[in-house]
XYZ file of C-alpha atoms in Angstrom:
560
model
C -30.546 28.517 14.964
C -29.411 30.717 12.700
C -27.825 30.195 8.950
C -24.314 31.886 9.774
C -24.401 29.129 13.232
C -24.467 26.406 11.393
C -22.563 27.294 8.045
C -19.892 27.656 10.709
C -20.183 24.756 12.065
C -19.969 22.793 9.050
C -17.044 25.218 8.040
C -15.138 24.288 11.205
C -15.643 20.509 10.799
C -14.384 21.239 7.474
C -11.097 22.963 8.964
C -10.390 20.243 11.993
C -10.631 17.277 8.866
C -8.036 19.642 6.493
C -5.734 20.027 9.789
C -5.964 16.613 10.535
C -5.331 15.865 6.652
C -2.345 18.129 6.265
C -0.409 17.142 9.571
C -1.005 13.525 8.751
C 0.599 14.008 5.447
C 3.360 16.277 6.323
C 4.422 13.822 9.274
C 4.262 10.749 6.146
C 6.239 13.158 4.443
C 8.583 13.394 6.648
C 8.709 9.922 8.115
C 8.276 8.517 4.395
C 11.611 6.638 3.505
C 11.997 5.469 6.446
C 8.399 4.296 6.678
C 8.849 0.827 5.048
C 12.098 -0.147 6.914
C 10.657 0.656 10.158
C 6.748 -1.280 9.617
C 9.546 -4.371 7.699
C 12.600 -4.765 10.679
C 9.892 -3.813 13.796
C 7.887 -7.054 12.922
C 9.323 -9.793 14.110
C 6.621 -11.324 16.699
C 3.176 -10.564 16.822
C 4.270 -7.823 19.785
C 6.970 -6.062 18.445
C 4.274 -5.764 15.367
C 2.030 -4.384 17.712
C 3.992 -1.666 19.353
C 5.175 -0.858 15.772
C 1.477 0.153 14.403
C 0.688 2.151 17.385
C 4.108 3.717 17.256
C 3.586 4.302 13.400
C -0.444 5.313 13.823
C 0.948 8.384 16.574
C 3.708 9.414 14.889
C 1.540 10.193 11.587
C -1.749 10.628 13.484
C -3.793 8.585 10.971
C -4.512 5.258 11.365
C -6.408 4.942 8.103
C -2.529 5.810 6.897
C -1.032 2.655 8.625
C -3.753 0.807 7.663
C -3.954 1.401 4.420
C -0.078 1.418 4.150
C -0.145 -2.071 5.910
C -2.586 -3.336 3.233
C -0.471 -2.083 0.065
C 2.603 -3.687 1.649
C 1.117 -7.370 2.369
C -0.595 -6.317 -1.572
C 3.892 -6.065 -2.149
C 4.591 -9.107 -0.544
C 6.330 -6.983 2.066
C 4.471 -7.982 5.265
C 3.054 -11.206 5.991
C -0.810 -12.139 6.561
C 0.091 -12.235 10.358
C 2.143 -9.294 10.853
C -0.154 -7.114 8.951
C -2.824 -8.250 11.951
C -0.502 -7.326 14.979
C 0.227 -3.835 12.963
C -3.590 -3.254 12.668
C -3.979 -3.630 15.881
C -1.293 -1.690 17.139
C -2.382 0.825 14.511
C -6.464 1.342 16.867
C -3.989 2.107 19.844
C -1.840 4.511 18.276
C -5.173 6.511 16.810
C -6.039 7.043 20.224
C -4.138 9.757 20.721
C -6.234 11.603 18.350
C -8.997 11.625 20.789
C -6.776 12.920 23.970
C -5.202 15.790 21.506
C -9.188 16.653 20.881
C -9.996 16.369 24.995
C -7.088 18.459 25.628
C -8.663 21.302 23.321
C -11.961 20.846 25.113
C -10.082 21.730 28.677
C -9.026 25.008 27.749
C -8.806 28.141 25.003
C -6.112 25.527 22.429
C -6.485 28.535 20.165
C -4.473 30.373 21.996
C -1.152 28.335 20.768
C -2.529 28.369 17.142
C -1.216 32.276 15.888
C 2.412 31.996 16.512
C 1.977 28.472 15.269
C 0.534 29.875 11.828
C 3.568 32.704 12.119
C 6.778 29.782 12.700
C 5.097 27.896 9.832
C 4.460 30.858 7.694
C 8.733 31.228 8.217
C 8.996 27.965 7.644
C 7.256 27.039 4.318
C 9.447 29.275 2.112
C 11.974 27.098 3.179
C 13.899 24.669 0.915
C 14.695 22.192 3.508
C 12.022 23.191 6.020
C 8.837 23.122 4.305
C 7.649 19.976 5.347
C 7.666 21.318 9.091
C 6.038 24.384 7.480
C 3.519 22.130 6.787
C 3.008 20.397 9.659
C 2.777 23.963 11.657
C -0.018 24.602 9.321
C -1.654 21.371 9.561
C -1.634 21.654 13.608
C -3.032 24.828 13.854
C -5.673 24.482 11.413
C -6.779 21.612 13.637
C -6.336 23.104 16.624
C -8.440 26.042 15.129
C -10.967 23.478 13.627
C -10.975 22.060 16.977
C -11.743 25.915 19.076
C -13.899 26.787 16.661
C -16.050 23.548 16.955
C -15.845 24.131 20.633
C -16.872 27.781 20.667
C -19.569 27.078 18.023
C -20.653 24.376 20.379
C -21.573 26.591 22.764
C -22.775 29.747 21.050
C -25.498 27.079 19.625
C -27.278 26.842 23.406
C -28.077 23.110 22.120
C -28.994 22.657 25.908
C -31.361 25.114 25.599
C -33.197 23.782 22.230
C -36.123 21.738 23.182
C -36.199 19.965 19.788
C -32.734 18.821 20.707
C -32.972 18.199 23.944
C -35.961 16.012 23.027
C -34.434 13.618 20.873
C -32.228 13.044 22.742
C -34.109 12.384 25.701
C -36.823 9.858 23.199
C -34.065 7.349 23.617
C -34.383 5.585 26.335
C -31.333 3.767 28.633
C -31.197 0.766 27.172
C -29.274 -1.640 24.339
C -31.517 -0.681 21.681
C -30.787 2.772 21.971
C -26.955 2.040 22.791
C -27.231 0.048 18.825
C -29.124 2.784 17.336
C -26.468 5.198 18.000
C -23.451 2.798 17.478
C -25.044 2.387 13.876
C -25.331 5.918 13.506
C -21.351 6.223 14.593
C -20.612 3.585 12.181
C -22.402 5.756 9.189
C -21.534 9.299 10.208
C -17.480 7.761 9.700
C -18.025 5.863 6.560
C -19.820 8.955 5.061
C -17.105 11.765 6.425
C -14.192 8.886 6.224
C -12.355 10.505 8.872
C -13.274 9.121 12.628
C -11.646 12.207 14.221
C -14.295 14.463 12.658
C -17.259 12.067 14.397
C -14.886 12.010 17.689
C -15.043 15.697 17.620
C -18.393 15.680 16.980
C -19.172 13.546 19.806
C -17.309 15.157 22.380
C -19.207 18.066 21.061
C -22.541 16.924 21.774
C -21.178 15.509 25.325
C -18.975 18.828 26.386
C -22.509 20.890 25.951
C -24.847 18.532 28.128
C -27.047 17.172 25.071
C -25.623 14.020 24.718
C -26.144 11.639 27.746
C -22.242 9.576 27.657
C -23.741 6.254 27.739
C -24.617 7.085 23.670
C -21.600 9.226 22.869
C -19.298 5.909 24.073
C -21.901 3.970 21.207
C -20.794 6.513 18.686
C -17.388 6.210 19.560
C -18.230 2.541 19.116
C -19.685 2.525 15.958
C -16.486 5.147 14.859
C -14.295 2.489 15.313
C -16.327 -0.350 12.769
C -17.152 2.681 10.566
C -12.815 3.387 10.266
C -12.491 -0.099 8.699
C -14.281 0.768 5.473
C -11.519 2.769 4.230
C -9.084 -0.483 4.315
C -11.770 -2.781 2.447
C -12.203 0.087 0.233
C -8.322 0.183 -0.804
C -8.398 -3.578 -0.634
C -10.519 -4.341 -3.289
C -8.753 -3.651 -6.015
C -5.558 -5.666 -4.103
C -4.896 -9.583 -4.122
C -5.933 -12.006 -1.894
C -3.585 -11.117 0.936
C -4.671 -8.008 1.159
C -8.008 -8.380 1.169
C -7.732 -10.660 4.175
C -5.506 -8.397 6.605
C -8.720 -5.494 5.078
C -10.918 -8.462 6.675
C -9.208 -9.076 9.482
C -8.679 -5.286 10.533
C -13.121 -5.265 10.729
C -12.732 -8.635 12.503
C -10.623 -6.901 14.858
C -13.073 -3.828 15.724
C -16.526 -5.910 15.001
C -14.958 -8.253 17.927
C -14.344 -5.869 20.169
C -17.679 -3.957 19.650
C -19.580 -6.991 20.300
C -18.187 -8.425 23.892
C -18.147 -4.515 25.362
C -21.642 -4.441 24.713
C -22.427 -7.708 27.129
C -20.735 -5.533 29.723
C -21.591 -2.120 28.648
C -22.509 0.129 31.346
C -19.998 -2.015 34.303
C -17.332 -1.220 31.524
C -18.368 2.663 30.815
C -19.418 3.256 34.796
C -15.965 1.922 35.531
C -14.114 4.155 32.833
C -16.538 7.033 34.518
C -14.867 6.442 37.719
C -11.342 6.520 36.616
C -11.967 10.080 35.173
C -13.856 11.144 38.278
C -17.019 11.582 36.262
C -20.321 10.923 38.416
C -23.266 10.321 35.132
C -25.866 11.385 38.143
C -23.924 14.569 38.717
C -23.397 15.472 35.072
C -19.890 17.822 34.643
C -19.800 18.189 30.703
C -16.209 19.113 31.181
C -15.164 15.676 32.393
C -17.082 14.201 29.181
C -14.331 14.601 26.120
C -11.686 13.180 28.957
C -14.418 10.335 29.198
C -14.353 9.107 26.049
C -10.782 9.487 24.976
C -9.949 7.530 27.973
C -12.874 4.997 26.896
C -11.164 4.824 23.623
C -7.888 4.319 24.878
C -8.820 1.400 27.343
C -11.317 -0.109 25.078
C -8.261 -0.333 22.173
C -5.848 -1.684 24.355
C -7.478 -4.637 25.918
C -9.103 -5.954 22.991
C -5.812 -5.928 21.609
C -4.213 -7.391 24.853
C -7.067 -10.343 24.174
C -6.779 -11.093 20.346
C -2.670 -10.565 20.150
C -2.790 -14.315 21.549
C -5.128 -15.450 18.708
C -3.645 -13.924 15.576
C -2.848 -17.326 13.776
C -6.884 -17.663 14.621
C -7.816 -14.659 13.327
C -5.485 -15.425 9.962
C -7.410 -18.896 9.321
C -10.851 -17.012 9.627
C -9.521 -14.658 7.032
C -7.783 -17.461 4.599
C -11.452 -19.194 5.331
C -13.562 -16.385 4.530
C -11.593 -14.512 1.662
C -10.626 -17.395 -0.943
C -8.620 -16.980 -3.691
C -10.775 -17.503 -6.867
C -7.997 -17.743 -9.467
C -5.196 -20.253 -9.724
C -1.905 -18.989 -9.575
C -1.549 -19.482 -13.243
C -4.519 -17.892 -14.187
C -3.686 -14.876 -11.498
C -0.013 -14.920 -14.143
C -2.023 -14.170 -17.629
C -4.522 -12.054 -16.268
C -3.911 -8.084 -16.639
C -3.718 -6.097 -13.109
C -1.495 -4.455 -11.860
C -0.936 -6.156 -8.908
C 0.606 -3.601 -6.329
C -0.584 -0.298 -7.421
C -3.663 0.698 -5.883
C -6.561 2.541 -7.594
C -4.903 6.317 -6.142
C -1.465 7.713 -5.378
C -0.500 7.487 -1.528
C -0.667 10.498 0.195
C 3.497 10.654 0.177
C 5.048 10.213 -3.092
C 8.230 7.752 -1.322
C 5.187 5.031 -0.455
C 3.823 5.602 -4.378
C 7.008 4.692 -5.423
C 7.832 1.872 -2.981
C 4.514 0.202 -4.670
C 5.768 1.467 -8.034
C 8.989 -0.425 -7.725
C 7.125 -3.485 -6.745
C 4.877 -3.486 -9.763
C 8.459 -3.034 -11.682
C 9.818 -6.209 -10.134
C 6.714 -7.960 -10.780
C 7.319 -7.082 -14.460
C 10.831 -7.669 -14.552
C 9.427 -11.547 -12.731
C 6.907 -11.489 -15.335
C 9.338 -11.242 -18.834
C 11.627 -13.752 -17.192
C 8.843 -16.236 -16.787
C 8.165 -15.093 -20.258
C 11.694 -16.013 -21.486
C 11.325 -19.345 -19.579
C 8.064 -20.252 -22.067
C 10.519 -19.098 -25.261
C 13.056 -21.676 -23.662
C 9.912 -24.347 -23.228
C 9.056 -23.874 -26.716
C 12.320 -24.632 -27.864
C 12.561 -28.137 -26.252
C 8.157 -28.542 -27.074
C 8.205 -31.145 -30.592
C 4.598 -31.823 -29.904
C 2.598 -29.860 -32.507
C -0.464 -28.554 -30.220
C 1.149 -28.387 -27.168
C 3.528 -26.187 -29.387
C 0.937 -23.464 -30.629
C -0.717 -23.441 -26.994
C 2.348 -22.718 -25.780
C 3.107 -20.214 -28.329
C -0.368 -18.877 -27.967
C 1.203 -17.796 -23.889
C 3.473 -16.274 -25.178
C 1.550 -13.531 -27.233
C -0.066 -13.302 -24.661
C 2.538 -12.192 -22.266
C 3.715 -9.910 -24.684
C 0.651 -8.134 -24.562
C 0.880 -8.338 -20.918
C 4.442 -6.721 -21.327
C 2.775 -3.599 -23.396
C 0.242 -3.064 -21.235
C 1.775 -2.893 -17.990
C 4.301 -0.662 -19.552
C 1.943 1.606 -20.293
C 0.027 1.727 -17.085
C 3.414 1.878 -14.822
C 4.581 4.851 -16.738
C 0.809 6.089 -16.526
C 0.953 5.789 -12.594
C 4.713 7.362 -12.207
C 3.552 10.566 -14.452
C 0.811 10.905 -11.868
C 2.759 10.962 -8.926
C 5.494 13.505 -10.491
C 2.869 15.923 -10.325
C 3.159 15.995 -6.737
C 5.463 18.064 -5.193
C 8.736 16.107 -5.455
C 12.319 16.407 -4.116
C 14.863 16.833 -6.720
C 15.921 12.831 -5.512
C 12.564 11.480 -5.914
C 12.193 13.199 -9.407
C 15.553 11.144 -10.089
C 13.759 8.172 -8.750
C 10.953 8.675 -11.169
C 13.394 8.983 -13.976
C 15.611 6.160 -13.190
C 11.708 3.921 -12.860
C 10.868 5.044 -16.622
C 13.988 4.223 -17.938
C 13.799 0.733 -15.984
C 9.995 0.155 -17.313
C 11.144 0.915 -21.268
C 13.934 -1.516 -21.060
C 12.264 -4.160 -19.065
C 9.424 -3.806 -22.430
C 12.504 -4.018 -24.544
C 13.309 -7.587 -22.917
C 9.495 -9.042 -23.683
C 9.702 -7.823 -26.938
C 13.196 -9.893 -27.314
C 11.447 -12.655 -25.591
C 8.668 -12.720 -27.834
C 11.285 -12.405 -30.580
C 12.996 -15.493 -29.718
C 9.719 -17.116 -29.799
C 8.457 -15.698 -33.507
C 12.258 -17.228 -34.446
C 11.599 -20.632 -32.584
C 7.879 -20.844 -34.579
C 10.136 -20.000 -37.851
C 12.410 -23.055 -36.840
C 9.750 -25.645 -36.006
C 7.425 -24.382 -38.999
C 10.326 -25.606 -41.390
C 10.926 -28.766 -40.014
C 14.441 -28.358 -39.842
C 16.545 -29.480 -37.076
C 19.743 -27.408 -35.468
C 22.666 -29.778 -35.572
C 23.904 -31.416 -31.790
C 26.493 -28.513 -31.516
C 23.936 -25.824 -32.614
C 21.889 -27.217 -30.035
C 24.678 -27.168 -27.447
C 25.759 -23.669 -28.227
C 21.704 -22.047 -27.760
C 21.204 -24.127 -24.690
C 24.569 -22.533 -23.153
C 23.408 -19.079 -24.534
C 19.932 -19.371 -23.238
C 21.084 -20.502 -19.774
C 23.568 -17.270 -19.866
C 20.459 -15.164 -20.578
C 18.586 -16.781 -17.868
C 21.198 -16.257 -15.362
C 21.468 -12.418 -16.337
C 17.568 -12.114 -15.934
C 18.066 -13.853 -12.277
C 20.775 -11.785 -11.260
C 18.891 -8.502 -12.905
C 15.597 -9.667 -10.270
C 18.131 -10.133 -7.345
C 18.884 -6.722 -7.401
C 15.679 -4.972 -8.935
C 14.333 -6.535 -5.372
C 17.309 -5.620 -2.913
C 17.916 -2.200 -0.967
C 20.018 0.127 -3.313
C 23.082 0.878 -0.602
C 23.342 -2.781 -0.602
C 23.498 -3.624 -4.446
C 26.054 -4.957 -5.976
C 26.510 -5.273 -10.083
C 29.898 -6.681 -10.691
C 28.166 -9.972 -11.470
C 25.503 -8.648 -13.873
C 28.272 -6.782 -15.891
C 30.417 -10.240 -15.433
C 27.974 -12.087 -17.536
C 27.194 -9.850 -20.129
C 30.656 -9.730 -21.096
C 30.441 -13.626 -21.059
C 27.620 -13.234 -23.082
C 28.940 -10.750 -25.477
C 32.530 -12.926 -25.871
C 30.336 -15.900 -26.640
C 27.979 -14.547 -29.247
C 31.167 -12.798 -31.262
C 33.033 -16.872 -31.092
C 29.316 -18.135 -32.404
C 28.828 -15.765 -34.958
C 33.001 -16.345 -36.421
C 32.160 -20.132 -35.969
C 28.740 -20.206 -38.197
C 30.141 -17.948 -40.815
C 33.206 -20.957 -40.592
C 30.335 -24.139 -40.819
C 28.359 -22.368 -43.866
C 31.777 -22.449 -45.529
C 31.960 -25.982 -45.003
C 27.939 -26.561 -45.847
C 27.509 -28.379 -42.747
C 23.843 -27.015 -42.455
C 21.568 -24.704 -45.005
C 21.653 -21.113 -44.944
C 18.411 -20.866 -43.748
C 18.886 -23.000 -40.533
C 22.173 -20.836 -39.559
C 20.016 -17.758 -40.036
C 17.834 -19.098 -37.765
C 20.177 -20.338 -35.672
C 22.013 -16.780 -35.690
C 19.236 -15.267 -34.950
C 18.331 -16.443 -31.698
C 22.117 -16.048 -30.585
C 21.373 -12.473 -31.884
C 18.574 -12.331 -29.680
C 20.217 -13.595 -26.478
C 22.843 -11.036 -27.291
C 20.008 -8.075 -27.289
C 18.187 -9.368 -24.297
C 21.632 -9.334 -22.089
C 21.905 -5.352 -23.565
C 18.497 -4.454 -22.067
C 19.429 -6.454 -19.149
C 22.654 -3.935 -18.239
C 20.619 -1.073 -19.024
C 17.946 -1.831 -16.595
C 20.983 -2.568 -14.120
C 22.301 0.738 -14.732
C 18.937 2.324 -14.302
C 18.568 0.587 -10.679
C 21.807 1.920 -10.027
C 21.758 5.137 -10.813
C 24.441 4.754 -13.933
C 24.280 7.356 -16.586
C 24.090 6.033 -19.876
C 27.205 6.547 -21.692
């Protein structure tokens, strides 16, 4: 076997894993903001949930995508525990179709279609509005090519006619050891190459030539299948809890399926044989690749059609197995970034769908930070004060860090090629990230005034104490209606109440300020308490203005 033989082998691999890569992105691309409505409205039951991941999984030919898509949005809080499962295992339907694209170009010359392929995307990709399509030409027939030139090297190699080869293959002997062997060496080949479809094509490969008896390529299909569920645990661990368990559950899934086919191995794979029309004592390599897709196929669907009806099982096992380790308090103070993974999604509208989330989960985090300043305003207990103050530097710190590490992940993704609307988007997310860090450091400020306060040992009279309660409870009311919209659907939004308050807010802080100049006239209290006092009305006052301006950001308002 000869040098050029196999660098071209390797080289085609290498193009049928890029073709798969770029069509799979190209069709995220283009399904992308629409993405998260569909995998959010199509979930209802455990079925519809179903249908949707094998629907999603063929429409964007990955189902590492949907997978690891499904994970980041029960990592949001988008999808539930449960509906994450019935997506996951809608998702090893829908990847299916990989393998009866791959059969299809093992039944005839599929290069053929791939030149004027290559020529409508070359037209297309110097197109504004077009490219993506471009793309996806280019991604198809690269495959496709990948996919010929696998075939074609297949069979220039004469494996059949390689003793060595033909050897090995014929030291294993029919029988569940062997069947293990090779499912382990399935499971391996996919974790190290990350992309099943490669090992699939591999496989029918082998099978299309006449090395590979079937009863072993169906193993290494096996073994493809646990060996696709390291990517998920991979992105997973880095996630929360949630997360983590729909990662767990997806290998559940496969491992569970693996092990009952194997107490009915060959009745299963003789059965499949006979569907095809393929007689294993009258070998016809052709039939092979139509073998195992259809294996695939039937293998996917009724372990799904058997664990759909055990979902809430399969959740328990997961809630049993992966246990949180952290309260929810201590989850609070510690420093992670919560919904953005360790890498940029493969389309830049699902990087920013996480990247809001992470915003709201700041914006969530300085109003539980402005709820402490309003503890530690009521707190006359001297330790349980500085504990509680101690929180609160903390959160601040919190608050700089996460401001830093958003804007750290958004200048990643505008590297990507962007629209002109998601570069907006991007904008419009900075702005939102500065001002949100502009309403910790108020927070934060409120608190360095309330330590002033209790440090002195001087007390705010019953009407100062009236008039910061009412101002506080303003503030907290524009930080709750801020969150209501930071987490609703844009077209939906409306701001009339934000901008409502602030003018409350504004009115009220311009009567305080006339009234305390009025009361130090009068010496009712010292200067140094009304400073104090005026300080934190100040504050309230500043907080609301960062408040609008992170409104305006969501919205899309210019600042004027």
């Amino acid at each position: 076997m000869s040098i050029w033989i196999i660098l071209k082998l390797i080289g085609s691999l290498a193009l049928l894993m890029f073709g798969m890569k770029s069509m799979s992105e190209s069709l995220q691309k283009m399904a992308g903001p629409q993405l998260r409505h569909v995998l959010q409205a199509m979930t209802t039951n455990r079925f519809t949930g179903m249908f949707t991941g094998a629907f999603v999984t063929a429409a964007v030919q990955s189902s590492t995508a949907t997978t690891v898509m499904t994970v980041s949005f029960v990592n949001a809080g988008l999808l539930t525990l449960a509906q994450a499962i019935s997506i996951i295992m809608g998702a090893n339907i829908g990847t299916t179709m990989t393998a009866w694209i791959m059969s299809a170009g093992f039944s005839f010359n599929i290069t053929d279609f791939v030149w004027p392929a290559f020529f409508i995307g070359l037209l297309l990709i110097y197109s504004k509005t077009r490219r993506i399509i471009g793309d996806f030409l280019f991604g198809v027939s690269f495959l496709l090519l990948g996919l010929g030139t696998l075939k074609a090297t297949g069979t220039e190699m004469h494996l059949e006619q390689i003793p060595a080869v033909m050897d090995f293959f014929k030291s294993f002997d029919d029988n569940y050891l062997s069947y293990f062997i090779f499912l382990f060496i399935g499971g391996v080949m996919t974790v190290c190459v990350q992309s099943s479809a490669a090992v699939m094509a591999i496989t029918m490969t082998l099978c299309a030539t006449g090395v590979m008896p079937i009863y072993l390529g169906i193993a290494l299909v096996m073994g493809e299948n646990i060996g696709t569920t390291v990517t998920s645990n991979i992105a997973a661990l880095t996630a929360n809890t949630q997360a983590r368990r729909a990662a767990f559950a997806h290998m559940f899934f496969n491992i569970f399926g693996v092990v009952w086919i194997m107490f009915i191995f060959r009745w299963f794979t003789d059965n499949i044989c006979g569907i095809v029309g393929y007689n294993p004592d009258v070998p016809n390599p052709k039939l092979l690749p139509f073998v195992l897709a259809t294996f695939h196929t039937t293998f996917n669907v009724i372990n799904t059609c058997i664990l759909i009806w055990f979902i809430p099982v399969i959740e328990k096992i997961a809630c049993h197995i992966i246990t949180s380790q952290k309260t929810q308090k201590e989850e609070e103070e510690d420093f992670r970034l919560h919904f953005i993974q360790t890498g940029i999604m493969d389309t830049p509208e699902l990087s920013l769908l996480e990247a809001q989330k992470e915003i709201c989960n700041f914006a969530d985090r300085t109003q539980r930070m402005f709820g402490l300043s309003c503890e530690l305003f009521e707190e006359k207990d001297d330790t349980a004060f500085v504990k509680l103050y101690s929180r609160i530097q903390k959160y601040e710190q919190i608050s700089d860090n996460m401001e830093i590490e958003i804007a750290k992940y958004l200048d990643q993704v505008s590297d990507l090629h962007l629209s002109d609307e998601t570069k907006a988007k991007i904008r419009a997310m900075m702005r939102e990230i500065g001002e949100i860090e502009s309403i910790g450091d108020s927070c934060y400020n409120l608190a360095r005034t309330i330590n002033r306060l209790h440090s002195s040992k001087e007390q705010f009279t019953e009407q100062q104490l009236s008039h910061v309660h009412q101002m506080l409870a303003l503030t907290d009311d524009a930080l709750t209606q801020m969150n209501v919209l930071m987490k609703g659907r844009k077209d939906l939004l409306n701001a009339n109440r934000n901008f409502n308050i602030e003018i409350e807010i504004n009115n009220f802080r311009t009567q305080l300020k006339e009234q305390n100049i009025s009361d130090l006239g009068e010496h009712k209290y010292s200067y140094a308490l009304g400073s104090m006092y005026i300080d934190l009305i100040n504050e309230c006052e500043k907080l609301g203005d960062y408040v609008i301006n992170v409104v305006e950001a969501r919205m899309g308002i210019r600042k004027g």
